[in-house]
Coordinates of C-alpha atoms in Angstrom, one line a residue:
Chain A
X1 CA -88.6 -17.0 43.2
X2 CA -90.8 -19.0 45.7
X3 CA -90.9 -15.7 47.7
X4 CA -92.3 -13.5 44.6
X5 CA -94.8 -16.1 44.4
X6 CA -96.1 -15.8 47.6
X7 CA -95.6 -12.1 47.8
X8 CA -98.0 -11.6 44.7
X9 CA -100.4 -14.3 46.6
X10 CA -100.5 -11.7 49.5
X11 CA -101.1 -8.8 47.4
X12 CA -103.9 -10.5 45.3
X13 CA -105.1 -11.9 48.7
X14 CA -105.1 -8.5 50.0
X15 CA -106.8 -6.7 47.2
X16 CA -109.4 -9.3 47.4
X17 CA -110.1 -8.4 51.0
X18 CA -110.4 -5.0 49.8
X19 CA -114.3 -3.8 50.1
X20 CA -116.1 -0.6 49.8
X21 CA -118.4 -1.6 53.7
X22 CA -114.8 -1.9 55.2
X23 CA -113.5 1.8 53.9
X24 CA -116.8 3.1 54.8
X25 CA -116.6 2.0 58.8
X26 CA -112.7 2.7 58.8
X27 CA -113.4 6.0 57.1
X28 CA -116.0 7.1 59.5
X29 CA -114.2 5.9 62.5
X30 CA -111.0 8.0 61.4
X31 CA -112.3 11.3 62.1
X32 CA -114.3 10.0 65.3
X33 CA -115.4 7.4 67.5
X34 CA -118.7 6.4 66.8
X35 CA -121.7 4.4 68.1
X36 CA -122.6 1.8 65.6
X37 CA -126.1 3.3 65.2
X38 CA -124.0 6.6 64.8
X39 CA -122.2 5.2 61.4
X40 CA -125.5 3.8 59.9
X41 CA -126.9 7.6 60.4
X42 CA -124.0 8.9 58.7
X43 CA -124.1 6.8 56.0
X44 CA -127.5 7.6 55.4
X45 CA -126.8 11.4 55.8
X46 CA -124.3 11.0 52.8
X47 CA -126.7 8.5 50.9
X48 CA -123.9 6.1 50.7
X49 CA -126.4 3.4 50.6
X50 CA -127.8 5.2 47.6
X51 CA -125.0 6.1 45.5
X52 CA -121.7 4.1 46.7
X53 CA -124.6 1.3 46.9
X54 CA -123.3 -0.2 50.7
X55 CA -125.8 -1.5 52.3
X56 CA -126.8 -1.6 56.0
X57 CA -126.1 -5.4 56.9
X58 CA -122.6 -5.7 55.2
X59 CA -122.0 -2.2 57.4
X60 CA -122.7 -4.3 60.4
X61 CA -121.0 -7.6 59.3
X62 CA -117.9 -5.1 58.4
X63 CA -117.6 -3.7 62.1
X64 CA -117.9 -7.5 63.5
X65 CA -115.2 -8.3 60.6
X66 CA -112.8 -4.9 61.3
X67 CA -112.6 -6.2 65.1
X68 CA -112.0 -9.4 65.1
X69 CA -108.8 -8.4 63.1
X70 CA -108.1 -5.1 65.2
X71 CA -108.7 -2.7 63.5
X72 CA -111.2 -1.3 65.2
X73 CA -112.0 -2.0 68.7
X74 CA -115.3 -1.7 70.9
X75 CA -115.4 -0.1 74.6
X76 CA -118.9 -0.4 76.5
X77 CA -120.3 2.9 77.5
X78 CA -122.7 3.4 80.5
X79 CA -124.5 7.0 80.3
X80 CA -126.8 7.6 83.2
X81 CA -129.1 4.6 83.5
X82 CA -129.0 3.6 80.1
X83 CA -127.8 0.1 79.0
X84 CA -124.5 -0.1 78.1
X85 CA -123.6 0.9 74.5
X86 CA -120.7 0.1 72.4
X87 CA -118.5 3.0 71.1
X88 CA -115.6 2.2 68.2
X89 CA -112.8 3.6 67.7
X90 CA -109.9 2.8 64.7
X91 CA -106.4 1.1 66.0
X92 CA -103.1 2.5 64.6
X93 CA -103.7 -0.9 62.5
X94 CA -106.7 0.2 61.4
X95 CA -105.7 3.3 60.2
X96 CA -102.5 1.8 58.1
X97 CA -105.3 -0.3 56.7
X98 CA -107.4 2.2 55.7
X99 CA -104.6 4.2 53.9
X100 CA -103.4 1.1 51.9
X101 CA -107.4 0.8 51.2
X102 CA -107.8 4.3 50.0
X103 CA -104.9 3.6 47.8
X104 CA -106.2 0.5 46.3
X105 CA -109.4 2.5 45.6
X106 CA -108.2 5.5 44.4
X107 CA -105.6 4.2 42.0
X108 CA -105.5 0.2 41.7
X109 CA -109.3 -0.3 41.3
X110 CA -110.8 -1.4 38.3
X111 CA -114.0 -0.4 39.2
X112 CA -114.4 3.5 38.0
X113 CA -117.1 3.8 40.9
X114 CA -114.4 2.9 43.3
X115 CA -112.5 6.1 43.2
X116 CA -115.4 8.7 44.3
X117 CA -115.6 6.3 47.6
X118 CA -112.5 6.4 48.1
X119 CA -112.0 10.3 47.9
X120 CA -114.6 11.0 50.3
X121 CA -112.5 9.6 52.8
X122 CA -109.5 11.3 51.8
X123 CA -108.7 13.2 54.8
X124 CA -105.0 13.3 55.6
X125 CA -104.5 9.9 53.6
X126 CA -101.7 11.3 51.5
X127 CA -99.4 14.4 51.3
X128 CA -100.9 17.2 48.3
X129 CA -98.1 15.8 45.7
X130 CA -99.4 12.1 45.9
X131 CA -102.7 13.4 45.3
X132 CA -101.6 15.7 42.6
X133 CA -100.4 12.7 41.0
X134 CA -103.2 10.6 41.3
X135 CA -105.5 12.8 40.1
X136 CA -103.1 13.4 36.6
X137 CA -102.9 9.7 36.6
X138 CA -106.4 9.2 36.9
X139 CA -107.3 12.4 34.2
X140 CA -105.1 10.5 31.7
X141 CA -106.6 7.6 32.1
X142 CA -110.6 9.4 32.2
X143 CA -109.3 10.9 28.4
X144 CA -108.1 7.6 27.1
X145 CA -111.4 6.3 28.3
X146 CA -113.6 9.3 26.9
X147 CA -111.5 9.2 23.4
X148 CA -111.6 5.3 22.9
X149 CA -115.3 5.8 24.0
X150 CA -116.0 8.4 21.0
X151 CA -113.9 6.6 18.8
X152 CA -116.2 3.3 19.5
X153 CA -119.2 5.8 19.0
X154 CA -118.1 7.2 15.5
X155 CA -116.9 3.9 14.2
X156 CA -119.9 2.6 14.8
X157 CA -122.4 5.4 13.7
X158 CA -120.8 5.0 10.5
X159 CA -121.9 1.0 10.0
X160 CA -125.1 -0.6 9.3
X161 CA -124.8 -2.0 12.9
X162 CA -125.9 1.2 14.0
X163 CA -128.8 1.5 12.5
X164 CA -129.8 -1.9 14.4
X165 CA -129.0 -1.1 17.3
X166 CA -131.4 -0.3 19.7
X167 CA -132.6 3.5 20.9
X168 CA -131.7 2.7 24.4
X169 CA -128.5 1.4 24.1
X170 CA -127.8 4.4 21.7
X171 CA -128.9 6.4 24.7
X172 CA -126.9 4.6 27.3
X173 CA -124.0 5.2 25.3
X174 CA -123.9 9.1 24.9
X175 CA -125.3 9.3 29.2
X176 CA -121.7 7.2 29.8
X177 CA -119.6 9.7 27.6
X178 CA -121.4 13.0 29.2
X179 CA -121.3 11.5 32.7
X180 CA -117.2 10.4 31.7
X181 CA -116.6 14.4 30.7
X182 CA -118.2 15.7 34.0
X183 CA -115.6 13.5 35.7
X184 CA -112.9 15.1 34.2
X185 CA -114.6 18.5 35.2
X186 CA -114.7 17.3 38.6
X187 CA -111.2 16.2 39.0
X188 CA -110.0 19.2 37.3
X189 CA -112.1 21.4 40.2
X190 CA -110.5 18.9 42.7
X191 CA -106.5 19.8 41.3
X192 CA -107.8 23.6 41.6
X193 CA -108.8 23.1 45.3
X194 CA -105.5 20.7 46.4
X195 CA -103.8 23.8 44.9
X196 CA -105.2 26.2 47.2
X197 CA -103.5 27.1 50.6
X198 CA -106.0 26.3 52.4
X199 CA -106.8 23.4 51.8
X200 CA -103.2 22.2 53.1
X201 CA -105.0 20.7 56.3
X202 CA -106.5 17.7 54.4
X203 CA -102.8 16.6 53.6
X204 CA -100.3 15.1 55.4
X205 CA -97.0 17.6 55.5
X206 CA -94.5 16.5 53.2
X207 CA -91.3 15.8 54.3
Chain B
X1 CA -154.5 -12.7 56.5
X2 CA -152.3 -15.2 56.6
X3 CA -152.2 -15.8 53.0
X4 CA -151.1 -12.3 52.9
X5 CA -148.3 -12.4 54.8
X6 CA -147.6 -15.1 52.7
X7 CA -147.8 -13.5 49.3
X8 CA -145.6 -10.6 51.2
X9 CA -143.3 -12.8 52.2
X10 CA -142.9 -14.7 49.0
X11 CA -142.3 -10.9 47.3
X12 CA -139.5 -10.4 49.9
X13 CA -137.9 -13.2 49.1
X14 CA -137.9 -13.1 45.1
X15 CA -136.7 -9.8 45.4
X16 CA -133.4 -10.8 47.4
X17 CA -132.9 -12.9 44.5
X18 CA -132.5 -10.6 42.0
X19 CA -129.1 -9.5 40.8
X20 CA -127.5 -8.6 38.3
X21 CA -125.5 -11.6 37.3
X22 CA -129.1 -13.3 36.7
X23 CA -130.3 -10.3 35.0
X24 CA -126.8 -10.1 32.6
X25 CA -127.4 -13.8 31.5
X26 CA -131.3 -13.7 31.3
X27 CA -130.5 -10.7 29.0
X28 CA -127.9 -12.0 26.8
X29 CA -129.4 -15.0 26.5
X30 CA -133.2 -13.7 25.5
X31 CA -131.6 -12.1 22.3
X32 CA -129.9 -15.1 21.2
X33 CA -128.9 -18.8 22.5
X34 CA -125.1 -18.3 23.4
X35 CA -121.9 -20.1 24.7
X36 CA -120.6 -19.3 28.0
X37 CA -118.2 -17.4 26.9
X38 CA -120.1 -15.8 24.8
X39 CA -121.9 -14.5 27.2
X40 CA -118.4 -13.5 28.7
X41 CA -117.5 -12.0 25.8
X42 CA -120.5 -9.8 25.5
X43 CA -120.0 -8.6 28.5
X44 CA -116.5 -7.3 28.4
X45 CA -117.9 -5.5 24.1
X46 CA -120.4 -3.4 26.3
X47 CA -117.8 -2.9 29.7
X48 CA -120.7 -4.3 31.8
X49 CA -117.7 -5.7 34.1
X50 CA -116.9 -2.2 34.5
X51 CA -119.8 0.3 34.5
X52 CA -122.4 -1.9 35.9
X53 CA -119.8 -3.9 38.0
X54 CA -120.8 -7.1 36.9
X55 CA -117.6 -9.9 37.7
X56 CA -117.2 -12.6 35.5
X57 CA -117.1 -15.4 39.0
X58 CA -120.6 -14.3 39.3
X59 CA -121.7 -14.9 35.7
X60 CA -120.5 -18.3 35.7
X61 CA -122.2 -18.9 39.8
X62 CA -125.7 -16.9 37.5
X63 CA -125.3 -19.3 34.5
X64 CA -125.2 -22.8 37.2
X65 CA -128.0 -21.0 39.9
X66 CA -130.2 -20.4 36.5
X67 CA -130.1 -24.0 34.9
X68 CA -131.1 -25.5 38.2
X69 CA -133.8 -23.4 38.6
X70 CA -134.6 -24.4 35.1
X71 CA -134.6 -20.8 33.4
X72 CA -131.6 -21.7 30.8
X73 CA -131.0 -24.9 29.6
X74 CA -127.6 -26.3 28.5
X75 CA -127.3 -28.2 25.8
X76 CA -123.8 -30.4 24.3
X77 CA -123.0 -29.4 20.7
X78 CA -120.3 -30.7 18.6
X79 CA -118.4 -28.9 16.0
X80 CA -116.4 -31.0 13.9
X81 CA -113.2 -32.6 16.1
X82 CA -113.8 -30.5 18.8
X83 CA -114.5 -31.3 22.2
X84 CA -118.5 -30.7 23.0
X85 CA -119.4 -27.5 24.3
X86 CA -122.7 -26.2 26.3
X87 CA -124.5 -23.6 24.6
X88 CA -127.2 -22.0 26.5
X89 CA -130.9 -20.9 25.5
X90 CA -133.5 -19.5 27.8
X91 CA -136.5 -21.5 28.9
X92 CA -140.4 -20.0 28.6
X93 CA -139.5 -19.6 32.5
X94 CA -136.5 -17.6 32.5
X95 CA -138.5 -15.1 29.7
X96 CA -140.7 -14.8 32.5
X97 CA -138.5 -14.0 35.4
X98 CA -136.8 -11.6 33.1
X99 CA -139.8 -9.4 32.8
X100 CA -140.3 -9.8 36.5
X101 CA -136.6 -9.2 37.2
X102 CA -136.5 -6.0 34.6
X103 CA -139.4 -4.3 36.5
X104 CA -137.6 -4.5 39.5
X105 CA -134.7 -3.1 38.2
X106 CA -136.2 -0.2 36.2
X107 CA -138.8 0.4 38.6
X108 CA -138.7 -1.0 42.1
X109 CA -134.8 -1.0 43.1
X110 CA -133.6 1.7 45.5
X111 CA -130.5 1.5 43.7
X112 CA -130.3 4.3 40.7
X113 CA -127.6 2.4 39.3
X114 CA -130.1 -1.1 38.2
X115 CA -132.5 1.1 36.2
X116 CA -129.8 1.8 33.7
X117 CA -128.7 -2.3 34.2
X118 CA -132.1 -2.5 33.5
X119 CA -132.8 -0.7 30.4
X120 CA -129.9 -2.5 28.6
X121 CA -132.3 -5.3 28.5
X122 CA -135.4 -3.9 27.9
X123 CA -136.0 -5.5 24.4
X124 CA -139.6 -6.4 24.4
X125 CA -139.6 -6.2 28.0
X126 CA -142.9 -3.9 28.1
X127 CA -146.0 -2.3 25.9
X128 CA -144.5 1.4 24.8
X129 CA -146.9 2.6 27.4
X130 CA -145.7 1.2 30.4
X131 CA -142.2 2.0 29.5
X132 CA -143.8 5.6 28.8
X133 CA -144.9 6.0 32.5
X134 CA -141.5 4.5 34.3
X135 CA -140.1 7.3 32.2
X136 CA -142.4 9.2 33.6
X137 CA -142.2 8.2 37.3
X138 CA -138.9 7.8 37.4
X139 CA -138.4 11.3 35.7
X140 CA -140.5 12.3 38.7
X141 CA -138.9 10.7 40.8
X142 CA -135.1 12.1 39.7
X143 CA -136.5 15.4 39.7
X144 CA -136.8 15.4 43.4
X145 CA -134.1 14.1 44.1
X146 CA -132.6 16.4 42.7
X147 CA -134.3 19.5 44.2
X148 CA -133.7 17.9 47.6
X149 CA -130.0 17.7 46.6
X150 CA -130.0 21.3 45.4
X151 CA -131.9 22.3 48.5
X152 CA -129.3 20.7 50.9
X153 CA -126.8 22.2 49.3
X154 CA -127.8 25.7 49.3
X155 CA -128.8 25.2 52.9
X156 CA -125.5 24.0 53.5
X157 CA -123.6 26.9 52.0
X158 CA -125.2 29.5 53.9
X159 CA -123.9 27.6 57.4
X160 CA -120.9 27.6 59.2
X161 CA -120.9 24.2 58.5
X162 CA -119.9 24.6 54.8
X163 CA -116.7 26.3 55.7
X164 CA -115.4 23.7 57.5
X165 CA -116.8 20.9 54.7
X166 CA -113.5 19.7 53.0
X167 CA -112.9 21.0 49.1
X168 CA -113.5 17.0 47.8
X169 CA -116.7 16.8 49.6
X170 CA -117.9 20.1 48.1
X171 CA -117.2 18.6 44.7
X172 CA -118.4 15.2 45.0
X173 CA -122.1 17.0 45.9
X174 CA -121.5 19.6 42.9
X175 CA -120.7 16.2 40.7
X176 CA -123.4 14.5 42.1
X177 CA -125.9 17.4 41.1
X178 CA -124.6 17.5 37.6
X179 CA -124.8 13.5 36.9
X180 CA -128.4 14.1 38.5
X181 CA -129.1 16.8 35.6
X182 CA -127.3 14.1 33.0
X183 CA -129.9 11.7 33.7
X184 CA -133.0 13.1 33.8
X185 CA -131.2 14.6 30.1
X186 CA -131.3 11.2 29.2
X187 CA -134.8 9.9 30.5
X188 CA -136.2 12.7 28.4
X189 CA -134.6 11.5 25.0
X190 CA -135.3 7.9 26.0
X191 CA -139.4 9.0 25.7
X192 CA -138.4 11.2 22.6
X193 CA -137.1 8.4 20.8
X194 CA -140.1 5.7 22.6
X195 CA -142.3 8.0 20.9
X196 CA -140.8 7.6 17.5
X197 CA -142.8 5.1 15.5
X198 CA -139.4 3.2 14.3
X199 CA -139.0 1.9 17.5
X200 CA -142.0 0.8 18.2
X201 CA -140.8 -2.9 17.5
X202 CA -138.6 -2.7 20.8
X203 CA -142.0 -3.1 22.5
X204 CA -144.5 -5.9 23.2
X205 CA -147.8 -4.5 20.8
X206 CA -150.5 -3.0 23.3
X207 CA -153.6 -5.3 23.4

């Protein structure tokens, strides 16, 4: 009993532990050592500090974080007679972290935002039948959303709240049901493009 | 010259003290004196926790930052047997670092998230006309953001580059583009409806 306890303390612990600057330096790192300069550029290239809203010092305090617990680790680099530079690279821990990360964003999160981070650093995280999966999962749970949503919507047009409430709220609530339908869209597309041949690379073979 | 450093300075620093936890409790708050779990409670009606990622800890960490700084006040109130509970209002101060804290969001953030935070609050907030030009601006603004996204993109797709982009990449820029097109949707009915004389009384009268 004692032991399911503490197991459930690890997981919360764990999921806790679990932020978006972390996947976004482990993520990077996966495909290639980097610079740390290197991962802020990148960032910026994919205006990840815009949309996934990670900003540039917690990038810097994750890479300090990710080594001290090894999963990354730094190697000094002299190039002619430049000062030596720092280059990163992920550790084999790293990269089982970053796999139990992407699935805690892509399927455990609350957070709906949480899921689009976590796909763009999808690359070889699962085999194409996980993924399969957790896009259905996440479809059904996008239409429960968008149907619960509408159902809010019409109940309420129909009272003499509605008529109180203000035009900007009104306005706020049909934006979150067209932006919850072009989800959908997009993770349909997504099911259409695990499906194609060859697109096999970004999966790992299953066995 | 030195008092402008100063007053630069002094902007900095208000400005790393907005967040959205403040802004959430400010908001609540400046439509009607509430409990704190009121405020809670309102927060999970409209899915703040979710959409605008707003976590209860921080609420309750807002609600003790804001009475020290004076801009909600508790006060004890006792219903019948029960125990006495705080029920908050906010001070002639906190109106004021609302409006100050609502232009940031809806018009100075580099976040395109906190305009929408914003606007939940807006009651009163502005004259119809200033909320008619951060329409304006930020319609402006969106608009080339999006071009610049669209530009990218078709630059992108005529490269070699684009080939070797992986499928969920391609669709996280082609979702991207269409929330883009979703918003500036919604900026334009948000100054349709501004411009409708019933809602004039969401707006402080023009002088």
């Amino acid at each position: 009993m004692l032991e399911k306890v503490k197991e459930k303390l690890r997981k919360v612990l764990k999921e806790v532990s679990m932020n978006k600057s972390d996947l976004v330096v482990l993520g990077f790192l996966r495909r290639k050592s980097m610079y740390g300069y290197e991962i802020i550029q990148w960032l910026k290239t994919h205006h990840m500090d815009e949309w996934a809203d990670v900003k540039m010092p917690s990038v810097y305090k994750a890479m300090q974080r990710l080594e001290k617990k090894e999963y990354i680790s730094g190697e000094k680099v002299t190039e002619g007679n430049n000062p030596p530079r720092t280059v990163f690279s992920i550790t084999e821990k790293g990269k089982e972290f970053l796999l139990e990360m992407l699935e805690y964003f892509m399927v455990k999160s609350e957070n709906p935002h949480d899921f689009w981070i976590g796909i763009c650093f999808l690359n070889q995280g699962f085999t194409k039948g996980k993924f399969l999966q957790i896009l259905t999962d996440r479809k059904q749970k996008m239409k429960e959303h968008l149907k619960c949503h509408k159902q809010h919507f019409e109940q309420m047009k129909s009272t003499e709240k509605w008529k109180l409430m203000p035009f900007y709220i009104k306005t706020l609530m049909k934006m979150g049901t067209k932006m919850n339908a072009i989800e959908i869209e997009s993770l349909d597309e997504l099911k259409k493009e695990a499906e194609n041949k060859e697109n096999e690379i970004f999966f790992i073979k299953e066995d």
